[in-house]
Short mmCIF file of C-alpha atoms in Angstrom, two decimals:
data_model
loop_
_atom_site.label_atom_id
_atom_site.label_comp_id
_atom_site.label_asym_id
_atom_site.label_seq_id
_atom_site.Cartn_x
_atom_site.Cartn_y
_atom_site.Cartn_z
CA UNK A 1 0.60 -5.08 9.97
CA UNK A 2 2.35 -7.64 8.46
CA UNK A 3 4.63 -8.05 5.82
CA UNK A 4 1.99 -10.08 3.24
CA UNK A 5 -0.54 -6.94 3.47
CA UNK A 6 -0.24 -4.94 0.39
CA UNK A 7 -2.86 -2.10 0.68
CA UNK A 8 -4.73 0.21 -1.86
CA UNK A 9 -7.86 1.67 -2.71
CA UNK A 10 -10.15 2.91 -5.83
CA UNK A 11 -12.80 4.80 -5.44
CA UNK A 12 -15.18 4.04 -8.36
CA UNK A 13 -17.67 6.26 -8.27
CA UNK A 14 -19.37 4.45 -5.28
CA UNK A 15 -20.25 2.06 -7.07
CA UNK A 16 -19.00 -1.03 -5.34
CA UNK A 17 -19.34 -4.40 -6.13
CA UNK A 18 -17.12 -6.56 -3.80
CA UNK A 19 -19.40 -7.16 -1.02
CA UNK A 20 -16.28 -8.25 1.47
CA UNK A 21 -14.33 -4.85 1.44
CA UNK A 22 -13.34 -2.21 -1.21
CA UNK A 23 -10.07 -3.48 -3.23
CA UNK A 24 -7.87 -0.82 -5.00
CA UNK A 25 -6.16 -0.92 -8.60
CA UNK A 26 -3.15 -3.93 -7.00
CA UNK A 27 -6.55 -5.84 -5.88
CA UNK A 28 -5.86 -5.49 -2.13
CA UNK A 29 -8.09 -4.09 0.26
CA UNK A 30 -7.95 -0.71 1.67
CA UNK A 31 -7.05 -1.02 5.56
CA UNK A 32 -8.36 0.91 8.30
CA UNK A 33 -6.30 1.83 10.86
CA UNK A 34 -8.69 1.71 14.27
CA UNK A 35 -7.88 2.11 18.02
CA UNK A 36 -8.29 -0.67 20.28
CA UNK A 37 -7.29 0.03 24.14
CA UNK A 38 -4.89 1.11 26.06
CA UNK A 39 -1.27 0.25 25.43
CA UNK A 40 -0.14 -1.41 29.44
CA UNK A 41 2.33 -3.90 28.42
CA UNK A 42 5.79 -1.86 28.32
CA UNK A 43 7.39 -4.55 26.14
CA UNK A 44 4.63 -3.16 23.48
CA UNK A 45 6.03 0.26 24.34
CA UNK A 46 9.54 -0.73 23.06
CA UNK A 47 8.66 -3.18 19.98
CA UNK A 48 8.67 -1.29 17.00
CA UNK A 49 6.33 -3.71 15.63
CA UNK A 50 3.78 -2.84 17.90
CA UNK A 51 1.57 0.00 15.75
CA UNK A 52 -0.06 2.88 17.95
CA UNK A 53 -1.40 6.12 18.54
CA UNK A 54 0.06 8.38 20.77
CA UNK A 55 2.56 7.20 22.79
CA UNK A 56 6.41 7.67 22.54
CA UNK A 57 8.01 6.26 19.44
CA UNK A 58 9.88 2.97 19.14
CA UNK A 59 12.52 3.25 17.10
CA UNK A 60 14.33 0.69 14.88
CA UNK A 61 18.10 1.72 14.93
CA UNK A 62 19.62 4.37 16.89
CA UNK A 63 17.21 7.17 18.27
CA UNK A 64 17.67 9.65 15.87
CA UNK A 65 18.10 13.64 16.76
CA UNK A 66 15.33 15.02 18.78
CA UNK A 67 15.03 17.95 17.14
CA UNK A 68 13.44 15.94 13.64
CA UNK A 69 10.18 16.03 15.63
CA UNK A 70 10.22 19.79 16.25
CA UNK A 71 7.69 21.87 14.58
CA UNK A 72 8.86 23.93 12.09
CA UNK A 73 7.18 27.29 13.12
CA UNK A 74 7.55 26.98 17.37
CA UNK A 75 10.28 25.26 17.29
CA UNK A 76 8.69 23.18 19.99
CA UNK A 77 8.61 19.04 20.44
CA UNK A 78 5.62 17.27 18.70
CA UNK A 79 3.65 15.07 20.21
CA UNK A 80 3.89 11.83 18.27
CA UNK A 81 0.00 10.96 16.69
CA UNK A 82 0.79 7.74 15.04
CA UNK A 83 3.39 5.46 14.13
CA UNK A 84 2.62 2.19 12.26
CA UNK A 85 4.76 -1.17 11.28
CA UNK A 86 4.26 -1.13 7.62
CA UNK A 87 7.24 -3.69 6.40
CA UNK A 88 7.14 -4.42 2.52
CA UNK A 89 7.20 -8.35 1.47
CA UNK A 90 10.12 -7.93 -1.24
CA UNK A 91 12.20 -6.02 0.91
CA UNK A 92 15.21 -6.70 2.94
CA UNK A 93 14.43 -3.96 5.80
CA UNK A 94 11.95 -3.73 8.51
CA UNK A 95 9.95 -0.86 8.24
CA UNK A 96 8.01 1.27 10.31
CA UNK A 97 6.15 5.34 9.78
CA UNK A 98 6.17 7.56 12.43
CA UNK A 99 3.84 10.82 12.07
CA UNK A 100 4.39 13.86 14.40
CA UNK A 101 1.55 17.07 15.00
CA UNK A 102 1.76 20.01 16.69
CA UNK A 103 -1.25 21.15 18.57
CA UNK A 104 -0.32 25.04 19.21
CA UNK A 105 -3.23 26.71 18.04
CA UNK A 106 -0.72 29.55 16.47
CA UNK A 107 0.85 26.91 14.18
CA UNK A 108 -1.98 25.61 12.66
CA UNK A 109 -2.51 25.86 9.07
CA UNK A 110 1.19 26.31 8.47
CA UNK A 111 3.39 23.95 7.01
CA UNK A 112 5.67 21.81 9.11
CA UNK A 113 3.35 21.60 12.05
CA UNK A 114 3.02 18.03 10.37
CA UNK A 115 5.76 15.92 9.47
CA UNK A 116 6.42 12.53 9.48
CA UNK A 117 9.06 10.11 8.73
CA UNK A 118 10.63 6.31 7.35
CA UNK A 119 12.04 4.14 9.29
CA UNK A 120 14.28 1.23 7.84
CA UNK A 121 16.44 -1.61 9.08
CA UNK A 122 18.63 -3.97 7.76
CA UNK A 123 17.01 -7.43 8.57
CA UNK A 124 20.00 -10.15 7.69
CA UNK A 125 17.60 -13.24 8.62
CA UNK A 126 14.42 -12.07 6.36
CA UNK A 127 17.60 -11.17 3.61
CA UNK A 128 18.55 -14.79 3.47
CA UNK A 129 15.29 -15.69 3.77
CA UNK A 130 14.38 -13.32 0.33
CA UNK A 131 17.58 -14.64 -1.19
CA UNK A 132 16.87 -18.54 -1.10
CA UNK A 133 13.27 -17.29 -2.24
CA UNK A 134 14.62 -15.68 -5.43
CA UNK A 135 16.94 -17.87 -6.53
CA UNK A 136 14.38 -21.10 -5.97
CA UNK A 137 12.25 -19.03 -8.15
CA UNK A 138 14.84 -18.43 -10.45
CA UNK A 139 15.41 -22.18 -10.89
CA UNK A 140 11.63 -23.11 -11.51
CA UNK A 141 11.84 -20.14 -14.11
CA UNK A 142 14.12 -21.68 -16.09
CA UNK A 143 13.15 -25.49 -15.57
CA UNK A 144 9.79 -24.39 -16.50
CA UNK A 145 11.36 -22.40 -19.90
CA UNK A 146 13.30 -25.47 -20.78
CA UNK A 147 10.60 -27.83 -20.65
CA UNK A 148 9.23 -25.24 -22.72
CA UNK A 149 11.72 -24.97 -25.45
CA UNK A 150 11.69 -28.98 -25.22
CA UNK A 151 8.04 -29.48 -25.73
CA UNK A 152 8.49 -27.43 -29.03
CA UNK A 153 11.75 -29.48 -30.22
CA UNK A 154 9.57 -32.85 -30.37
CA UNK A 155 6.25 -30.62 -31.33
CA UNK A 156 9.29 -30.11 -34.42
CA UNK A 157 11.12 -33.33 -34.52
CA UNK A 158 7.36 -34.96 -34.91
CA UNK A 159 6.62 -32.62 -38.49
CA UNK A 160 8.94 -35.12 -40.68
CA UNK A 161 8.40 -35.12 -44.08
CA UNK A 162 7.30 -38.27 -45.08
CA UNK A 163 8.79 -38.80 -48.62
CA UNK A 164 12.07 -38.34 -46.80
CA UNK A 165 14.30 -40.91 -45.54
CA UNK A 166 13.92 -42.29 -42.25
CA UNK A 167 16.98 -41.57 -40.93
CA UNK A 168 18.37 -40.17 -37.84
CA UNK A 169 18.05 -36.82 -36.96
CA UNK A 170 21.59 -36.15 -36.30
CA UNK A 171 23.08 -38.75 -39.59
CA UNK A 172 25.71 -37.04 -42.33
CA UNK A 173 23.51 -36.05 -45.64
CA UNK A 174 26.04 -36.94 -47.61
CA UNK A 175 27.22 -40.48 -46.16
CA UNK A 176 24.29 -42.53 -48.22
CA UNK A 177 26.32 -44.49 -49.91
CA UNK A 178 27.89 -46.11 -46.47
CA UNK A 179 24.14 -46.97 -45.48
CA UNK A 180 23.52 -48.80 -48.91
CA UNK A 181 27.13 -50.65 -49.64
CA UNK A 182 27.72 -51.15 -46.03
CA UNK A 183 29.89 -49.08 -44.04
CA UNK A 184 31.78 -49.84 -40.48
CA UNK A 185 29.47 -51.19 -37.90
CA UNK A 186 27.87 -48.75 -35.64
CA UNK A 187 29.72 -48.88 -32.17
CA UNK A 188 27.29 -49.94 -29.48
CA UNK A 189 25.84 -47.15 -27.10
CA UNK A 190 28.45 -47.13 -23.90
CA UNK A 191 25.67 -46.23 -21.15
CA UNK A 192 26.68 -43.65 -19.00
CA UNK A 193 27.72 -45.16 -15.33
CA UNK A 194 27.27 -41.33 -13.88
CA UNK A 195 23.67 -41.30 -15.35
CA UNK A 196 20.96 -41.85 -12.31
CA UNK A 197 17.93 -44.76 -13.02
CA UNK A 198 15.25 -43.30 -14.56
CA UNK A 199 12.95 -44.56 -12.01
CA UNK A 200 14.78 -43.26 -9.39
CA UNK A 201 14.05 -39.27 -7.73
CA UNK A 202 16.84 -37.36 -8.62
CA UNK A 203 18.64 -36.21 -5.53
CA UNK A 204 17.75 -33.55 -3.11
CA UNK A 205 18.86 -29.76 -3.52
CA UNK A 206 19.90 -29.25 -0.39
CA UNK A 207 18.68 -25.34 -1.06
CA UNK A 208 15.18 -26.36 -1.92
CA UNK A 209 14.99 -28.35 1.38
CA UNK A 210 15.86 -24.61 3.70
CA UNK A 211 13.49 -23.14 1.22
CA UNK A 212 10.90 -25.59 1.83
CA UNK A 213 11.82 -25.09 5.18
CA UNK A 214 11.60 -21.33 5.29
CA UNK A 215 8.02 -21.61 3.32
CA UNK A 216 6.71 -23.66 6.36
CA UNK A 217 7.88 -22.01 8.96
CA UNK A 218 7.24 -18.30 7.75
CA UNK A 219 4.37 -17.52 9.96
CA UNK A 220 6.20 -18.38 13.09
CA UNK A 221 9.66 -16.78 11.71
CA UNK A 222 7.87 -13.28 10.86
CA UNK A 223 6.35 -13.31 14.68
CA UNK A 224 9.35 -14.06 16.12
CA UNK A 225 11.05 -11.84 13.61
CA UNK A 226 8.51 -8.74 14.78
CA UNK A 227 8.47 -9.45 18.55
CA UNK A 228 12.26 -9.49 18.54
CA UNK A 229 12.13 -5.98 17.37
CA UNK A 230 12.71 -4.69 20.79
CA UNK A 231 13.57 -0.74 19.75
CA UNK A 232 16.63 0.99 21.56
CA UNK A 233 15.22 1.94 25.45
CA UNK A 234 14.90 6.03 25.01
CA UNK A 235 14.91 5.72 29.17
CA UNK A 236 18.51 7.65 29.01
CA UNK A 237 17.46 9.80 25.86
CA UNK A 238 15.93 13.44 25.38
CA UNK A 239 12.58 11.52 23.65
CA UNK A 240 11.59 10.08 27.05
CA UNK A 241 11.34 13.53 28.45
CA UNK A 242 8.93 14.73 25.02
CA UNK A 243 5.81 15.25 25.25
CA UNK A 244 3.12 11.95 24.27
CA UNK A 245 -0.87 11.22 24.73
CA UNK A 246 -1.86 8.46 26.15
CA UNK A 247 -0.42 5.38 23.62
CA UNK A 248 -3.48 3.29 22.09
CA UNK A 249 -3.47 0.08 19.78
CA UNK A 250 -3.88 0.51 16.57
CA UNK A 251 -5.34 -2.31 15.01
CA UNK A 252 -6.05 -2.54 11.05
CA UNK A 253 -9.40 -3.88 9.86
CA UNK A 254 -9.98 -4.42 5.30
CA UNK A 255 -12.20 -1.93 4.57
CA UNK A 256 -16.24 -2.35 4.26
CA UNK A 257 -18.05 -0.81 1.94
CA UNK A 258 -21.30 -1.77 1.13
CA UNK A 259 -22.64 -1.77 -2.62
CA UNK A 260 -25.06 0.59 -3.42
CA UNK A 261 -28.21 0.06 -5.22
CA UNK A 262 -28.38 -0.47 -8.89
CA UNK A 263 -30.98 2.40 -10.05
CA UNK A 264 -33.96 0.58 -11.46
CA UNK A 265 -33.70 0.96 -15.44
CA UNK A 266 -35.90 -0.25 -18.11
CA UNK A 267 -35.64 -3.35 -20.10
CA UNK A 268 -32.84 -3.26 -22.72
CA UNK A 269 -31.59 0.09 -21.62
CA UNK A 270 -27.71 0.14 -21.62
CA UNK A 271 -25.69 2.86 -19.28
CA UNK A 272 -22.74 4.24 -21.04
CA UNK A 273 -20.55 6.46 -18.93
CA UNK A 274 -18.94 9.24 -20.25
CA UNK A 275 -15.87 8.72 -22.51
CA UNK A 276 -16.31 5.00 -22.53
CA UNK A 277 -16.99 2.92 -25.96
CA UNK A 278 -20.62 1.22 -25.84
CA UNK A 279 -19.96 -2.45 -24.14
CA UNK A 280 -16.77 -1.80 -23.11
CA UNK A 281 -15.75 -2.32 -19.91
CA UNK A 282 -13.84 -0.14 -17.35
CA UNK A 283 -10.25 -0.61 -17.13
CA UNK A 284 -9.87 0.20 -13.62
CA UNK A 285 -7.69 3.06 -14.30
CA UNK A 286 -7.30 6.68 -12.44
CA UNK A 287 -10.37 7.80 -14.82
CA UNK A 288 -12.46 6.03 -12.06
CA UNK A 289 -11.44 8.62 -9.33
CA UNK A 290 -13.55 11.59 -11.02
CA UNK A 291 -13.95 14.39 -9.05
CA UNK A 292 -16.61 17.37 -11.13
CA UNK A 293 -16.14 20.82 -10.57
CA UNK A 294 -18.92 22.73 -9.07
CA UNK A 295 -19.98 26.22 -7.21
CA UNK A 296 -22.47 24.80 -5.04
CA UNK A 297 -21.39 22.03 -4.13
CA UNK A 298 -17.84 20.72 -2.21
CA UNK A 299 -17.94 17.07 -3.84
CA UNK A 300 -14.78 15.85 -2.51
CA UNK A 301 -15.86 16.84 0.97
CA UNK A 302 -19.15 15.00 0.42
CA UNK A 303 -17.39 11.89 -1.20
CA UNK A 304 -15.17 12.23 1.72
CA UNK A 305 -17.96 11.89 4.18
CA UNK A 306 -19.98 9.44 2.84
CA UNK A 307 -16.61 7.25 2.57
CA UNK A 308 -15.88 7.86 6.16
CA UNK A 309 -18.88 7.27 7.59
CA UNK A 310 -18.94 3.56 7.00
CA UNK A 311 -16.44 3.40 9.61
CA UNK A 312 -16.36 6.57 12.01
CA UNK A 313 -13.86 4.96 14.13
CA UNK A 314 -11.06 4.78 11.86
CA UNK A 315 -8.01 7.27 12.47
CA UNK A 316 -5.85 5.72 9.88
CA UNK A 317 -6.16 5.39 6.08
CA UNK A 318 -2.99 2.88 4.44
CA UNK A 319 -2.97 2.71 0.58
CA UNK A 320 0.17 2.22 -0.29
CA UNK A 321 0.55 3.16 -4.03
CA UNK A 322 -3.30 3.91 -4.17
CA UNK A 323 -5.07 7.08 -4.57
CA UNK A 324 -5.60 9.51 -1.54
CA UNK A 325 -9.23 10.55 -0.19
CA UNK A 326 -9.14 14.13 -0.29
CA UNK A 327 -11.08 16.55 2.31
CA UNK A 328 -11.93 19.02 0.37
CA UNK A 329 -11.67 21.03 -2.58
CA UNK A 330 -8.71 23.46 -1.87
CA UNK A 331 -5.29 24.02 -3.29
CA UNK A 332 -4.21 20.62 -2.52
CA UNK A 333 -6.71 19.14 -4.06
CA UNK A 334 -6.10 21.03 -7.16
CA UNK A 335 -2.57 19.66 -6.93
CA UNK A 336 -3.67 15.94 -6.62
CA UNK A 337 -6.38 16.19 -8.94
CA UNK A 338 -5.70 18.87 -11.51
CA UNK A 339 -8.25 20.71 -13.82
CA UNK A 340 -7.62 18.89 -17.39
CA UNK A 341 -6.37 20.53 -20.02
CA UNK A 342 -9.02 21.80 -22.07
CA UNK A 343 -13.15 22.07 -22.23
CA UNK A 344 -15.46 19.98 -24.22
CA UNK A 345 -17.68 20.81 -26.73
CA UNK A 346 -21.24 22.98 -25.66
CA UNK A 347 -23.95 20.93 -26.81
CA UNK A 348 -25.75 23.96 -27.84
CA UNK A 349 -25.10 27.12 -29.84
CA UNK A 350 -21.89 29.38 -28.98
CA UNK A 351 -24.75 31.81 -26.89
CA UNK A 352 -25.96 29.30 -24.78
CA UNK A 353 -23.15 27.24 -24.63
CA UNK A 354 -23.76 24.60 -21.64
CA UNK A 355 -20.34 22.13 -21.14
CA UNK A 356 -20.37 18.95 -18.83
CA UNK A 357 -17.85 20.16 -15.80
CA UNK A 358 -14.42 18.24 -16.71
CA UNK A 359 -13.44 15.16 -14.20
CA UNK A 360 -10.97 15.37 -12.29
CA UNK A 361 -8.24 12.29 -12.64
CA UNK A 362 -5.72 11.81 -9.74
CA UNK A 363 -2.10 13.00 -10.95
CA UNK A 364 0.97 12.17 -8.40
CA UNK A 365 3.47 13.91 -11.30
CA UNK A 366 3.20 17.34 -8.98
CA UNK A 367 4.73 15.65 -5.64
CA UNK A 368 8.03 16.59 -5.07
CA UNK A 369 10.74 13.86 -5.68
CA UNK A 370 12.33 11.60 -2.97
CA UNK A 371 15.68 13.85 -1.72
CA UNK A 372 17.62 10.97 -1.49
CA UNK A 373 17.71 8.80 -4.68
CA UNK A 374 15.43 11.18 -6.92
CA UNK A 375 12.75 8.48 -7.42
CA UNK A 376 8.86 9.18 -7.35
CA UNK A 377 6.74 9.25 -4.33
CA UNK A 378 3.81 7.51 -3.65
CA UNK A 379 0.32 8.20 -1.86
CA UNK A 380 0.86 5.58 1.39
CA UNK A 381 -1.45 7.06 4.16
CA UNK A 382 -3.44 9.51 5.20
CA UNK A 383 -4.76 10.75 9.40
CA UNK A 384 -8.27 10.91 9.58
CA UNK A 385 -10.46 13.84 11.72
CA UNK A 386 -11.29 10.89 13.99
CA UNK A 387 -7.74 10.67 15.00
CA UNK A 388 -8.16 14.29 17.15
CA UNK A 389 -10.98 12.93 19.24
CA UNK A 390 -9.10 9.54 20.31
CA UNK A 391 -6.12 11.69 21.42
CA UNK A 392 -8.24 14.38 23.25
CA UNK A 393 -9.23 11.53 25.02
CA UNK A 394 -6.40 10.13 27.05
CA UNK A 395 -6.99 6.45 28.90
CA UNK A 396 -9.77 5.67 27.23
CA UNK A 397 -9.88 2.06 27.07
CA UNK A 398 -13.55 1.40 25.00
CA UNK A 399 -11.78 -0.72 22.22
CA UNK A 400 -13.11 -0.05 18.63
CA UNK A 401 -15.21 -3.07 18.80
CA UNK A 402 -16.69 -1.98 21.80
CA UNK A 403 -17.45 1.41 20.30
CA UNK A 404 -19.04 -0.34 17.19
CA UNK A 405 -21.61 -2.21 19.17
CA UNK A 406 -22.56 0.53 21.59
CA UNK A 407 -23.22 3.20 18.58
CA UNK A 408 -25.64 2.88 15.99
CA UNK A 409 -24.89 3.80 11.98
CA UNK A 410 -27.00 7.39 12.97
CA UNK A 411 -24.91 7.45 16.75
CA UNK A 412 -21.51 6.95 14.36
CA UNK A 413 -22.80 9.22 11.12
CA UNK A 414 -23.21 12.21 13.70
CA UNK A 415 -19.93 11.33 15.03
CA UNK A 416 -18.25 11.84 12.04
CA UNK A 417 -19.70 15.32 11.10
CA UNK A 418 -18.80 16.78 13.89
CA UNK A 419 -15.27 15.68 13.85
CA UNK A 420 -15.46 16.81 10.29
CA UNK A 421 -16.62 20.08 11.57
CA UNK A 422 -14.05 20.67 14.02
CA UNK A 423 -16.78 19.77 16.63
CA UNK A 424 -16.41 18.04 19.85
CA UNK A 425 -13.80 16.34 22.48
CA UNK A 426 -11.13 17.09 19.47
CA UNK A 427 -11.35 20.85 20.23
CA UNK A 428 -8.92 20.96 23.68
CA UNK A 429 -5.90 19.76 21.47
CA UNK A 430 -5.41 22.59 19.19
CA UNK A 431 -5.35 20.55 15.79
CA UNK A 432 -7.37 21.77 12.85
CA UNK A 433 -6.65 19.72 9.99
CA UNK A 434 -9.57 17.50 8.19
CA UNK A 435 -6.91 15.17 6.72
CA UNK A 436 -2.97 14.68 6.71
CA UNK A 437 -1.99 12.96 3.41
CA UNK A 438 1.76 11.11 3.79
CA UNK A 439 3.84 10.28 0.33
CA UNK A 440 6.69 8.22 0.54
CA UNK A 441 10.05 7.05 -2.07
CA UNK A 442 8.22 4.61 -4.17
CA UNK A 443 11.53 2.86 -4.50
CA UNK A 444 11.77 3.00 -0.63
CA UNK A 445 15.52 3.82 -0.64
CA UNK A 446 17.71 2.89 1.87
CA UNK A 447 21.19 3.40 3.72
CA UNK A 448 23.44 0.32 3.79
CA UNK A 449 21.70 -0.60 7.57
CA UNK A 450 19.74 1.93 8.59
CA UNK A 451 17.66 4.76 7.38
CA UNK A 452 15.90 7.81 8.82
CA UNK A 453 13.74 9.89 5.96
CA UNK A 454 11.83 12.79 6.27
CA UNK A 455 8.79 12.13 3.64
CA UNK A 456 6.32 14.75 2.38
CA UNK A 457 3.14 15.59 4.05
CA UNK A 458 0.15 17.27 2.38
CA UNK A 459 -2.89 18.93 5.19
CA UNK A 460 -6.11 19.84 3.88
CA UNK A 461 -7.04 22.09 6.90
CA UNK A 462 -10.62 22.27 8.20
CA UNK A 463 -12.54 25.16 7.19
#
């Protein structure tokens, strides 16, 4: 993942009208986190910018205690499920995720049996880099605001009243009678020797030429920057002695949705949805993520489903800032997406009162604050029930292309209920939950070099 992808996700009802991939409330697409073979080049092992599942983790500074990726119940190492290179493009630090499960039966469905964690470095190249950036900006900022302010000075200078005299702008009011009598010759203009030729460029900031520079040569400056991040060997360490699956690729694919079918209305006939003025567009808001209550029916889990099975292979969800997908509708969903305040009016009398069931908006406000610096947290990613057949199967080396091709939409739908359903290869590792849901510091805090945070993990468990 590289440092230009900025991911997030709306879900709008499914009703989807960007035929190239669902984009989210920032306008990026949603990625997909997928696997794709075998990890056999131990160079990959150690890079840090190499994203994966399963595996031991690479780590960016200093390994840090191994006792972070204990479960909180047993006690016991985790085996590491994921760990992704997820660097911002406005900050100074490389960045990577690591998430951690536990697959004792007797610790599922309690919390810490999933926990996962930031990873930060101080990157001094890519902070010069962002420096000469800024401050280029900076300049055309206020170049472009001067020409601005002198575009309106002649705009002014050009509104002269025309009954007035002719004069220059910057003559004395009161010294008329010099101009009529004759007054002391105007001294000549002295040019100015330090003033450059009109015609000629003005000369060359030698900042805007390393800018210039930097702009060119960014794509082969981030590769080099990623493939130099060769993570601290954990050969003499108690992590190379923890327990791992087999380590997998994880590639990232822009998520595919196609748009559904407009229903078939008759001519002139206008669809208003609810709480929306007639003609007025959506605003792309959180009111598009509606969730309504119902005894019959799980929605979420059906949304959830139909979502997911457009691409059964995916493991990985990444919406950084976006709105999670939630599994089903349990206590965490009632967290993320709260019952509003209040019940509309019945439509009928008070004895056969009949209400709409009240939508359900996502609401981050109940997360628990970042630990650190006491900002917000953020939805970033969430594991998906595909995730606990890939690691159930170690060595497989079918990549997620391959997979694609060999299974058909009905072959991949069928694959994705019964992971939903706890069904399958996924069974011999232990794990239970339908999705893991990761929130992170929306201001990303960091230490002076390095930082190590523990981040908050929501399960929805399957049922």
């Amino acid at each position: 993942m590289s440092r230009a992808d900025d991911w997030s996700d709306s879900d709008s009802e499914y009703e989807y009208s960007d035929a190239e991939g669902q984009r989210g409330d920032a306008g990026a697409l949603v990625q997909l986190g997928v696997p794709d073979g075998a990890v056999a080049d131990a160079a990959d092992l150690r890079d840090a910018a190499v994203s994966r599942v399963g595996g031991h983790p690479a780590f960016l500074t200093s390994p840090p205690p191994v006792a972070d990726a204990h479960c909180k119940n047993c006690s016991q190492p985790m085996e590491l499920l994921v760990q992704v290179w997820c660097p911002l493009e406005d900050s100074e630090h490389d960045r990577a995720l690591y998430i951690w499960g536990c697959a004792q039966r007797a610790c599922q469905r309690k919390e810490g049996s999933v926990r996962a964690y930031r990873g930060l470095r101080y990157n001094e190249k890519y902070a010069a880099k962002l420096a000469r950036r800024r401050e280029k900006q900076r300049r055309e900022e206020e170049e472009r605001a001067h020409a601005a302010e002198e575009e309106e000075r002649k705009k002014a200078a050009a509104k002269v009243n025309p009954f007035s005299m002719k004069t220059s702008a910057a003559s004395d009011p009161f010294d008329l009678g010099a101009q009529i009598f004759g007054g002391p010759a105007q001294e000549p203009e002295v040019p100015d020797e330090t003033a450059s030729d009109a015609t000629s460029p003005p000369p060359s900031d030698p900042e805007d030429s390393a800018s210039d520079s930097d702009e060119d040569g960014d794509a082969s400056d981030s590769e080099e920057l990623e493939t130099s991040l060769a993570a601290d060997t954990l050969e003499s360490s108690e992590w190379a002695s923890a327990p791992a699956y087999a380590p997998l690729y994880l590639s990232t694919a822009a998520e595919y949705l196609p748009p559904a079918p407009k229903p078939k209305l008759p001519a002139g006939a206008e669809v208003v949805e609810e709480g929306d003025e007639p003609g007025k567009k959506k605003d792309g808001g959180w009111v598009l993520e509606g969730y309504e209550n119902s005894l019959e029916v799980d929605h979420a889990f059906e949304r959830f489903a139909q979502r997911v099975a457009h691409e059964g292979a995916q493991c990985l969800r990444y919406d950084l800032g976006g709105t999670p997908l939630p599994f089903a509708s349990d206590a965490i969903f009632d967290k993320l997406f709260p019952v509003p305040q209040g019940l509309p009016p019945p439509v009928t009398k008070a004895a056969f009162a009949v209400s709409r069931a009240p939508r359900r908006t996502y609401t981050p406000d109940a997360l628990p604050h970042c630990v650190h610096c006491g900002g917000p947290r953020v939805f970033e990613c969430q594991l998906m029930p595909n995730l606990i057949n890939v690691l159930a199967r170690p060595g497989a080396e079918r990549t997620a292309e391959a997979e694609r091709k060999k299974e058909t939409d009905e072959e991949r739908r069928a694959a994705v209920m019964r992971a939903l359903k706890g069904e399958g290869e996924g069974e011999g590792t232990g794990m239970e939950w339908g999705t893991c849901m990761v929130f992170t510091c929306k201001g990303d805090c960091a230490g002076e070099r390095g930082t190590w945070r523990e981040e908050v993990v929501l399960v929805q468990w399957d049922d």
